[in-house]
Amino acid sequence: MTEKHFQRFGPVLRYDDGDKAIAFLSDAFGFKEHAVHRSPEGQIVHAELEFKGDYIGLSERAKGESVGDSIFDLGPCCIYVVLDDGAEIDALCERARAAGAEIVMEPQDQEYGSRDFSARDPENFVWAFGTYRMGS
């Protein structure tokens, strides 16, 4: 029997509007909704989105809550996602652009052998996609 792979690291992001974030991440980058858990009031308390077999977590700030009110809410950051090849990078950049993502770095070859692009989502998280595999 093959042992199931599990990831050891997984970003958990907090958004003001979790439903909008899920829709954007799905449209722009191709994430797929895996699970969404809501409070009785309808707030997303935990969601999981899948991308090529790996997952991110997502939650939503309570109404009136500000960035930094929770120890789990340190503000926007950059998430690096590994893709298989440069053609996939270029195609995903165009998909993200068409979905309204702000492209902050156009696809480009890096001196260390990766092809990367970066986009900012509506709540200022930067998503970097590249072919560089850490630890390989």
Tab-separated table of N, CA and C in Angstrom:
chain	number	residue	atom	x	y	z
A	1	MET	N	0.848	-1.174	0.000
A	1	MET	CA	0.000	0.000	0.000
A	1	MET	C	0.896	1.242	0.000
A	2	THR	N	0.547	2.237	-0.798
A	2	THR	CA	1.304	3.478	-0.873
A	2	THR	C	0.926	4.387	0.285
A	3	GLU	N	1.943	4.938	0.931
A	3	GLU	CA	1.689	5.852	2.045
A	3	GLU	C	1.210	7.184	1.491
A	4	LYS	N	0.184	7.737	2.094
A	4	LYS	CA	-0.368	9.013	1.653
A	4	LYS	C	0.592	10.145	2.018
A	5	HIS	N	0.851	11.011	1.060
A	5	HIS	CA	1.701	12.185	1.294
A	5	HIS	C	0.927	13.219	2.099
A	6	PHE	N	1.592	13.817	3.046
A	6	PHE	CA	1.005	14.969	3.711
A	6	PHE	C	2.049	16.060	3.734
A	7	GLN	N	1.597	17.284	3.654
A	7	GLN	CA	2.543	18.394	3.650
A	7	GLN	C	2.842	18.817	5.074
A	8	ARG	N	4.051	19.244	5.298
A	8	ARG	CA	4.489	19.639	6.633
A	8	ARG	C	4.333	21.130	6.886
A	9	PHE	N	4.204	21.906	5.835
A	9	PHE	CA	4.041	23.346	5.969
A	9	PHE	C	2.787	23.753	5.212
A	10	GLY	N	2.038	24.642	5.786
A	10	GLY	CA	0.848	25.128	5.095
A	10	GLY	C	0.481	26.513	5.581
A	11	PRO	N	0.519	27.481	4.685
A	11	PRO	CA	0.127	28.832	5.095
A	11	PRO	C	-1.350	28.878	5.464
A	12	VAL	N	-1.659	29.684	6.450
A	12	VAL	CA	-3.038	29.968	6.843
A	12	VAL	C	-3.192	31.478	6.776
A	13	LEU	N	-4.056	31.928	5.886
A	13	LEU	CA	-4.223	33.350	5.622
A	13	LEU	C	-5.549	33.837	6.165
A	14	ARG	N	-5.556	35.073	6.676
A	14	ARG	CA	-6.796	35.664	7.196
A	14	ARG	C	-7.210	36.815	6.299
A	15	TYR	N	-8.460	36.766	5.880
A	15	TYR	CA	-9.020	37.762	4.969
A	15	TYR	C	-10.198	38.476	5.620
A	16	ASP	N	-10.469	39.695	5.160
A	16	ASP	CA	-11.684	40.400	5.583
A	16	ASP	C	-12.920	39.741	4.983
A	17	ASP	N	-12.817	39.319	3.720
A	17	ASP	CA	-13.943	38.702	3.025
A	17	ASP	C	-13.493	37.341	2.491
A	18	GLY	N	-13.735	36.316	3.260
A	18	GLY	CA	-13.289	34.974	2.911
A	18	GLY	C	-13.934	34.427	1.651
A	19	ASP	N	-15.218	34.685	1.456
A	19	ASP	CA	-15.884	34.193	0.249
A	19	ASP	C	-15.293	34.835	-1.000
A	20	LYS	N	-15.027	36.134	-0.929
A	20	LYS	CA	-14.410	36.833	-2.061
A	20	LYS	C	-13.000	36.288	-2.307
A	21	ALA	N	-12.260	36.015	-1.241
A	21	ALA	CA	-10.905	35.482	-1.379
A	21	ALA	C	-10.938	34.102	-2.043
A	22	ILE	N	-11.848	33.246	-1.611
A	22	ILE	CA	-11.956	31.909	-2.204
A	22	ILE	C	-12.295	32.013	-3.684
A	23	ALA	N	-13.222	32.880	-4.027
A	23	ALA	CA	-13.601	33.057	-5.438
A	23	ALA	C	-12.415	33.568	-6.251
A	24	PHE	N	-11.691	34.544	-5.718
A	24	PHE	CA	-10.548	35.097	-6.442
A	24	PHE	C	-9.454	34.049	-6.624
A	25	LEU	N	-9.074	33.367	-5.553
A	25	LEU	CA	-8.001	32.375	-5.635
A	25	LEU	C	-8.367	31.239	-6.597
A	26	SER	N	-9.638	30.907	-6.662
A	26	SER	CA	-10.100	29.882	-7.600
A	26	SER	C	-10.037	30.389	-9.038
A	27	ASP	N	-10.569	31.578	-9.275
A	27	ASP	CA	-10.596	32.137	-10.632
A	27	ASP	C	-9.208	32.489	-11.139
A	28	ALA	N	-8.405	33.138	-10.301
A	28	ALA	CA	-7.107	33.663	-10.742
A	28	ALA	C	-6.035	32.581	-10.832
A	29	PHE	N	-5.988	31.686	-9.868
A	29	PHE	CA	-4.870	30.762	-9.768
A	29	PHE	C	-5.256	29.283	-9.883
A	30	GLY	N	-6.539	28.982	-9.863
A	30	GLY	CA	-6.964	27.595	-10.010
A	30	GLY	C	-7.053	26.794	-8.726
A	31	PHE	N	-7.104	27.457	-7.567
A	31	PHE	CA	-7.320	26.723	-6.320
A	31	PHE	C	-8.709	26.103	-6.348
A	32	LYS	N	-8.872	24.992	-5.633
A	32	LYS	CA	-10.164	24.330	-5.539
A	32	LYS	C	-10.576	24.259	-4.072
A	33	GLU	N	-11.826	24.601	-3.820
A	33	GLU	CA	-12.363	24.558	-2.457
A	33	GLU	C	-12.425	23.109	-1.991
A	34	HIS	N	-11.796	22.845	-0.843
A	34	HIS	CA	-11.802	21.497	-0.273
A	34	HIS	C	-12.778	21.420	0.899
A	35	ALA	N	-12.724	22.399	1.794
A	35	ALA	CA	-13.614	22.411	2.958
A	35	ALA	C	-13.809	23.852	3.411
A	36	VAL	N	-15.018	24.164	3.871
A	36	VAL	CA	-15.307	25.483	4.432
A	36	VAL	C	-16.145	25.263	5.688
A	37	HIS	N	-15.626	25.753	6.819
A	37	HIS	CA	-16.326	25.642	8.091
A	37	HIS	C	-16.710	27.044	8.541
A	38	ARG	N	-17.970	27.212	8.901
A	38	ARG	CA	-18.487	28.532	9.264
A	38	ARG	C	-19.018	28.550	10.694
A	39	SER	N	-18.966	29.727	11.290
A	39	SER	CA	-19.598	29.934	12.591
A	39	SER	C	-21.107	29.971	12.390
A	40	PRO	N	-21.887	29.910	13.469
A	40	PRO	CA	-23.347	30.020	13.317
A	40	PRO	C	-23.771	31.322	12.623
A	41	GLU	N	-22.928	32.354	12.725
A	41	GLU	CA	-23.232	33.643	12.084
A	41	GLU	C	-22.823	33.674	10.615
A	42	GLY	N	-22.168	32.612	10.147
A	42	GLY	CA	-21.781	32.541	8.748
A	42	GLY	C	-20.346	32.933	8.444
A	43	GLN	N	-19.567	33.332	9.454
A	43	GLN	CA	-18.162	33.704	9.257
A	43	GLN	C	-17.346	32.449	8.949
A	44	ILE	N	-16.425	32.558	7.998
A	44	ILE	CA	-15.532	31.436	7.705
A	44	ILE	C	-14.501	31.358	8.824
A	45	VAL	N	-14.569	30.293	9.617
A	45	VAL	CA	-13.611	30.116	10.704
A	45	VAL	C	-12.421	29.271	10.258
A	46	HIS	N	-12.639	28.428	9.254
A	46	HIS	CA	-11.530	27.676	8.654
A	46	HIS	C	-11.977	27.150	7.305
A	47	ALA	N	-11.129	27.353	6.310
A	47	ALA	CA	-11.366	26.788	4.986
A	47	ALA	C	-10.059	26.193	4.493
A	48	GLU	N	-10.169	25.218	3.639
A	48	GLU	CA	-8.992	24.625	3.012
A	48	GLU	C	-9.184	24.687	1.505
A	49	LEU	N	-8.149	25.178	0.824
A	49	LEU	CA	-8.147	25.229	-0.627
A	49	LEU	C	-7.001	24.375	-1.130
A	50	GLU	N	-7.260	23.614	-2.184
A	50	GLU	CA	-6.273	22.691	-2.729
A	50	GLU	C	-5.702	23.230	-4.033
A	51	PHE	N	-4.391	23.038	-4.202
A	51	PHE	CA	-3.701	23.396	-5.443
A	51	PHE	C	-2.696	22.303	-5.749
A	52	LYS	N	-2.983	21.513	-6.780
A	52	LYS	CA	-2.075	20.446	-7.224
A	52	LYS	C	-1.683	19.495	-6.082
A	53	GLY	N	-2.634	19.180	-5.220
A	53	GLY	CA	-2.396	18.204	-4.166
A	53	GLY	C	-1.903	18.761	-2.844
A	54	ASP	N	-1.654	20.057	-2.767
A	54	ASP	CA	-1.268	20.691	-1.511
A	54	ASP	C	-2.343	21.702	-1.108
A	55	TYR	N	-2.291	22.137	0.134
A	55	TYR	CA	-3.395	22.907	0.690
A	55	TYR	C	-2.915	24.175	1.389
A	56	ILE	N	-3.789	25.176	1.350
A	56	ILE	CA	-3.631	26.347	2.208
A	56	ILE	C	-4.858	26.410	3.099
A	57	GLY	N	-4.691	27.053	4.239
A	57	GLY	CA	-5.809	27.325	5.123
A	57	GLY	C	-6.207	28.782	4.966
A	58	LEU	N	-7.440	29.062	5.277
A	58	LEU	CA	-7.959	30.416	5.139
A	58	LEU	C	-9.007	30.626	6.210
A	59	SER	N	-8.997	31.793	6.818
A	59	SER	CA	-10.071	32.150	7.739
A	59	SER	C	-10.438	33.609	7.486
A	60	GLU	N	-11.468	34.030	8.182
A	60	GLU	CA	-12.019	35.359	7.943
A	60	GLU	C	-12.023	36.142	9.254
A	61	ARG	N	-11.612	37.402	9.176
A	61	ARG	CA	-11.679	38.249	10.363
A	61	ARG	C	-13.141	38.485	10.732
A	62	ALA	N	-13.414	38.495	12.027
A	62	ALA	CA	-14.757	38.826	12.495
A	62	ALA	C	-15.055	40.294	12.175
A	63	LYS	N	-16.313	40.593	11.994
A	63	LYS	CA	-16.715	41.979	11.731
A	63	LYS	C	-16.173	42.870	12.842
A	64	GLY	N	-15.522	43.959	12.472
A	64	GLY	CA	-14.955	44.885	13.440
A	64	GLY	C	-13.547	44.543	13.883
A	65	GLU	N	-13.066	43.358	13.539
A	65	GLU	CA	-11.713	42.941	13.898
A	65	GLU	C	-10.727	43.549	12.898
A	66	SER	N	-9.589	43.988	13.368
A	66	SER	CA	-8.576	44.612	12.518
A	66	SER	C	-7.385	43.690	12.333
A	67	VAL	N	-6.601	43.966	11.303
A	67	VAL	CA	-5.350	43.228	11.089
A	67	VAL	C	-4.513	43.348	12.352
A	68	GLY	N	-4.027	42.233	12.845
A	68	GLY	CA	-3.179	42.230	14.035
A	68	GLY	C	-3.917	41.969	15.330
A	69	ASP	N	-5.245	41.890	15.299
A	69	ASP	CA	-6.003	41.616	16.521
A	69	ASP	C	-5.826	40.182	17.004
A	70	SER	N	-5.411	39.307	16.126
A	70	SER	CA	-5.205	37.898	16.464
A	70	SER	C	-3.737	37.545	16.277
A	71	ILE	N	-3.238	36.643	17.095
A	71	ILE	CA	-1.859	36.174	16.939
A	71	ILE	C	-1.660	35.500	15.582
A	72	PHE	N	-2.742	35.028	14.967
A	72	PHE	CA	-2.660	34.366	13.662
A	72	PHE	C	-2.829	35.328	12.500
A	73	ASP	N	-2.878	36.605	12.791
A	73	ASP	CA	-3.137	37.603	11.764
A	73	ASP	C	-2.015	38.627	11.764
A	74	LEU	N	-0.946	38.294	11.071
A	74	LEU	CA	0.224	39.170	11.057
A	74	LEU	C	0.263	40.051	9.820
A	75	GLY	N	-0.774	40.002	9.009
A	75	GLY	CA	-0.846	40.849	7.829
A	75	GLY	C	-0.383	40.137	6.581
A	76	PRO	N	-0.402	40.846	5.470
A	76	PRO	CA	-0.033	40.236	4.190
A	76	PRO	C	1.385	39.669	4.189
A	77	CYS	N	1.563	38.649	3.402
A	77	CYS	CA	2.867	38.030	3.234
A	77	CYS	C	2.972	37.527	1.801
A	78	CYS	N	4.088	36.911	1.469
A	78	CYS	CA	4.283	36.330	0.147
A	78	CYS	C	4.265	34.818	0.260
A	79	ILE	N	3.504	34.181	-0.607
A	79	ILE	CA	3.413	32.729	-0.654
A	79	ILE	C	4.035	32.281	-1.970
A	80	TYR	N	5.004	31.375	-1.910
A	80	TYR	CA	5.662	30.873	-3.110
A	80	TYR	C	5.086	29.512	-3.453
A	81	VAL	N	4.640	29.354	-4.696
A	81	VAL	CA	4.025	28.117	-5.165
A	81	VAL	C	4.857	27.584	-6.324
A	82	VAL	N	5.237	26.303	-6.251
A	82	VAL	CA	6.081	25.694	-7.279
A	82	VAL	C	5.212	25.078	-8.380
A	83	LEU	N	5.549	25.428	-9.619
A	83	LEU	CA	4.922	24.838	-10.796
A	83	LEU	C	5.971	24.047	-11.564
A	84	ASP	N	5.531	23.269	-12.543
A	84	ASP	CA	6.435	22.334	-13.207
A	84	ASP	C	7.327	22.949	-14.277
A	85	ASP	N	6.826	23.947	-15.016
A	85	ASP	CA	7.662	24.467	-16.102
A	85	ASP	C	7.277	25.899	-16.444
A	86	GLY	N	8.127	26.510	-17.265
A	86	GLY	CA	7.952	27.910	-17.633
A	86	GLY	C	6.674	28.186	-18.396
A	87	ALA	N	6.256	27.248	-19.236
A	87	ALA	CA	5.007	27.450	-19.976
A	87	ALA	C	3.818	27.537	-19.023
A	88	GLU	N	3.856	26.736	-17.962
A	88	GLU	CA	2.793	26.783	-16.955
A	88	GLU	C	2.805	28.131	-16.233
A	89	ILE	N	3.986	28.664	-15.973
A	89	ILE	CA	4.123	29.986	-15.341
A	89	ILE	C	3.459	31.044	-16.212
A	90	ASP	N	3.804	31.045	-17.492
A	90	ASP	CA	3.266	32.059	-18.408
A	90	ASP	C	1.748	31.952	-18.520
A	91	ALA	N	1.227	30.737	-18.637
A	91	ALA	CA	-0.217	30.537	-18.762
A	91	ALA	C	-0.947	30.972	-17.492
A	92	LEU	N	-0.397	30.648	-16.326
A	92	LEU	CA	-1.054	31.034	-15.079
A	92	LEU	C	-1.027	32.544	-14.891
A	93	CYS	N	0.035	33.182	-15.313
A	93	CYS	CA	0.091	34.647	-15.224
A	93	CYS	C	-1.041	35.263	-16.045
A	94	GLU	N	-1.267	34.756	-17.235
A	94	GLU	CA	-2.343	35.290	-18.081
A	94	GLU	C	-3.715	34.997	-17.472
A	95	ARG	N	-3.874	33.834	-16.868
A	95	ARG	CA	-5.138	33.506	-16.192
A	95	ARG	C	-5.380	34.484	-15.041
A	96	ALA	N	-4.331	34.716	-14.243
A	96	ALA	CA	-4.451	35.632	-13.102
A	96	ALA	C	-4.785	37.045	-13.576
A	97	ARG	N	-4.110	37.504	-14.613
A	97	ARG	CA	-4.369	38.837	-15.158
A	97	ARG	C	-5.828	38.956	-15.612
A	98	ALA	N	-6.315	37.931	-16.314
A	98	ALA	CA	-7.694	37.944	-16.803
A	98	ALA	C	-8.706	37.969	-15.661
A	99	ALA	N	-8.339	37.394	-14.516
A	99	ALA	CA	-9.230	37.375	-13.349
A	99	ALA	C	-9.122	38.651	-12.522
A	100	GLY	N	-8.261	39.586	-12.941
A	100	GLY	CA	-8.152	40.865	-12.242
A	100	GLY	C	-7.019	40.967	-11.248
A	101	ALA	N	-6.113	39.989	-11.229
A	101	ALA	CA	-4.972	40.063	-10.313
A	101	ALA	C	-4.044	41.198	-10.744
A	102	GLU	N	-3.450	41.862	-9.773
A	102	GLU	CA	-2.425	42.861	-10.052
A	102	GLU	C	-1.107	42.103	-10.226
A	103	ILE	N	-0.563	42.112	-11.412
A	103	ILE	CA	0.710	41.439	-11.667
A	103	ILE	C	1.818	42.376	-11.205
A	104	VAL	N	2.539	41.982	-10.158
A	104	VAL	CA	3.593	42.839	-9.610
A	104	VAL	C	4.962	42.480	-10.166
A	105	MET	N	5.092	41.295	-10.773
A	105	MET	CA	6.314	40.930	-11.482
A	105	MET	C	5.902	40.038	-12.649
A	106	GLU	N	6.162	40.506	-13.842
A	106	GLU	CA	5.864	39.732	-15.047
A	106	GLU	C	6.727	38.465	-15.063
A	107	PRO	N	6.307	37.435	-15.802
A	107	PRO	CA	7.128	36.227	-15.893
A	107	PRO	C	8.534	36.556	-16.381
A	108	GLN	N	9.509	36.008	-15.659
A	108	GLN	CA	10.897	36.247	-16.042
A	108	GLN	C	11.784	35.125	-15.540
A	109	ASP	N	12.849	34.886	-16.298
A	109	ASP	CA	13.830	33.878	-15.921
A	109	ASP	C	14.775	34.464	-14.886
A	110	GLN	N	15.039	33.691	-13.835
A	110	GLN	CA	15.924	34.128	-12.762
A	110	GLN	C	17.323	33.560	-12.982
A	111	GLU	N	18.334	34.205	-12.436
A	111	GLU	CA	19.713	33.734	-12.623
A	111	GLU	C	19.972	32.387	-11.962
A	112	TYR	N	19.121	31.971	-11.017
A	112	TYR	CA	19.304	30.685	-10.342
A	112	TYR	C	18.495	29.575	-11.007
A	113	GLY	N	17.946	29.846	-12.212
A	113	GLY	CA	17.319	28.806	-13.005
A	113	GLY	C	15.808	28.716	-12.938
A	114	SER	N	15.166	29.543	-12.159
A	114	SER	CA	13.714	29.504	-12.036
A	114	SER	C	13.067	30.480	-13.020
A	115	ARG	N	11.837	30.200	-13.396
A	115	ARG	CA	11.011	31.168	-14.111
A	115	ARG	C	9.878	31.514	-13.154
A	116	ASP	N	9.696	32.802	-12.875
A	116	ASP	CA	8.767	33.258	-11.836
A	116	ASP	C	7.863	34.371	-12.338
A	117	PHE	N	6.715	34.510	-11.673
A	117	PHE	CA	5.900	35.724	-11.753
A	117	PHE	C	5.237	35.902	-10.400
A	118	SER	N	4.797	37.130	-10.128
A	118	SER	CA	4.145	37.422	-8.854
A	118	SER	C	2.906	38.268	-9.095
A	119	ALA	N	1.884	38.009	-8.276
A	119	ALA	CA	0.623	38.743	-8.369
A	119	ALA	C	0.130	39.062	-6.966
A	120	ARG	N	-0.550	40.196	-6.848
A	120	ARG	CA	-1.129	40.605	-5.558
A	120	ARG	C	-2.636	40.338	-5.610
A	121	ASP	N	-3.161	39.740	-4.528
A	121	ASP	CA	-4.601	39.494	-4.482
A	121	ASP	C	-5.323	40.716	-3.907
A	122	PRO	N	-6.660	40.719	-3.901
A	122	PRO	CA	-7.395	41.913	-3.461
A	122	PRO	C	-7.138	42.361	-2.024
A	123	GLU	N	-6.583	41.483	-1.167
A	123	GLU	CA	-6.291	41.899	0.210
A	123	GLU	C	-4.783	41.983	0.472
A	124	ASN	N	-4.009	42.160	-0.601
A	124	ASN	CA	-2.583	42.484	-0.556
A	124	ASN	C	-1.630	41.335	-0.269
A	125	PHE	N	-2.091	40.092	-0.282
A	125	PHE	CA	-1.148	38.989	-0.219
A	125	PHE	C	-0.477	38.879	-1.579
A	126	VAL	N	0.828	38.630	-1.585
A	126	VAL	CA	1.550	38.441	-2.833
A	126	VAL	C	1.740	36.950	-3.048
A	127	TRP	N	1.363	36.500	-4.230
A	127	TRP	CA	1.482	35.105	-4.629
A	127	TRP	C	2.573	35.028	-5.678
A	128	ALA	N	3.674	34.341	-5.355
A	128	ALA	CA	4.771	34.153	-6.291
A	128	ALA	C	4.701	32.716	-6.803
A	129	PHE	N	4.743	32.559	-8.107
A	129	PHE	CA	4.716	31.243	-8.735
A	129	PHE	C	6.005	31.076	-9.501
A	130	GLY	N	6.672	29.940	-9.314
A	130	GLY	CA	7.933	29.724	-9.987
A	130	GLY	C	8.265	28.249	-10.134
A	131	THR	N	9.337	27.986	-10.831
A	131	THR	CA	9.745	26.608	-11.080
A	131	THR	C	10.856	26.146	-10.139
A	132	TYR	N	11.317	27.018	-9.245
A	132	TYR	CA	12.383	26.666	-8.318
A	132	TYR	C	11.853	25.766	-7.212
A	133	ARG	N	12.472	24.627	-7.015
A	133	ARG	CA	12.070	23.689	-5.962
A	133	ARG	C	13.096	23.740	-4.829
A	134	MET	N	12.662	24.237	-3.699
A	134	MET	CA	13.551	24.306	-2.542
A	134	MET	C	13.927	22.903	-2.100
A	135	GLY	N	15.162	22.731	-1.714
A	135	GLY	CA	15.611	21.456	-1.181
A	135	GLY	C	15.928	20.414	-2.231
A	136	SER	N	15.854	20.794	-3.488
A	136	SER	CA	16.145	19.771	-4.519
A	136	SER	C	17.564	19.881	-5.010
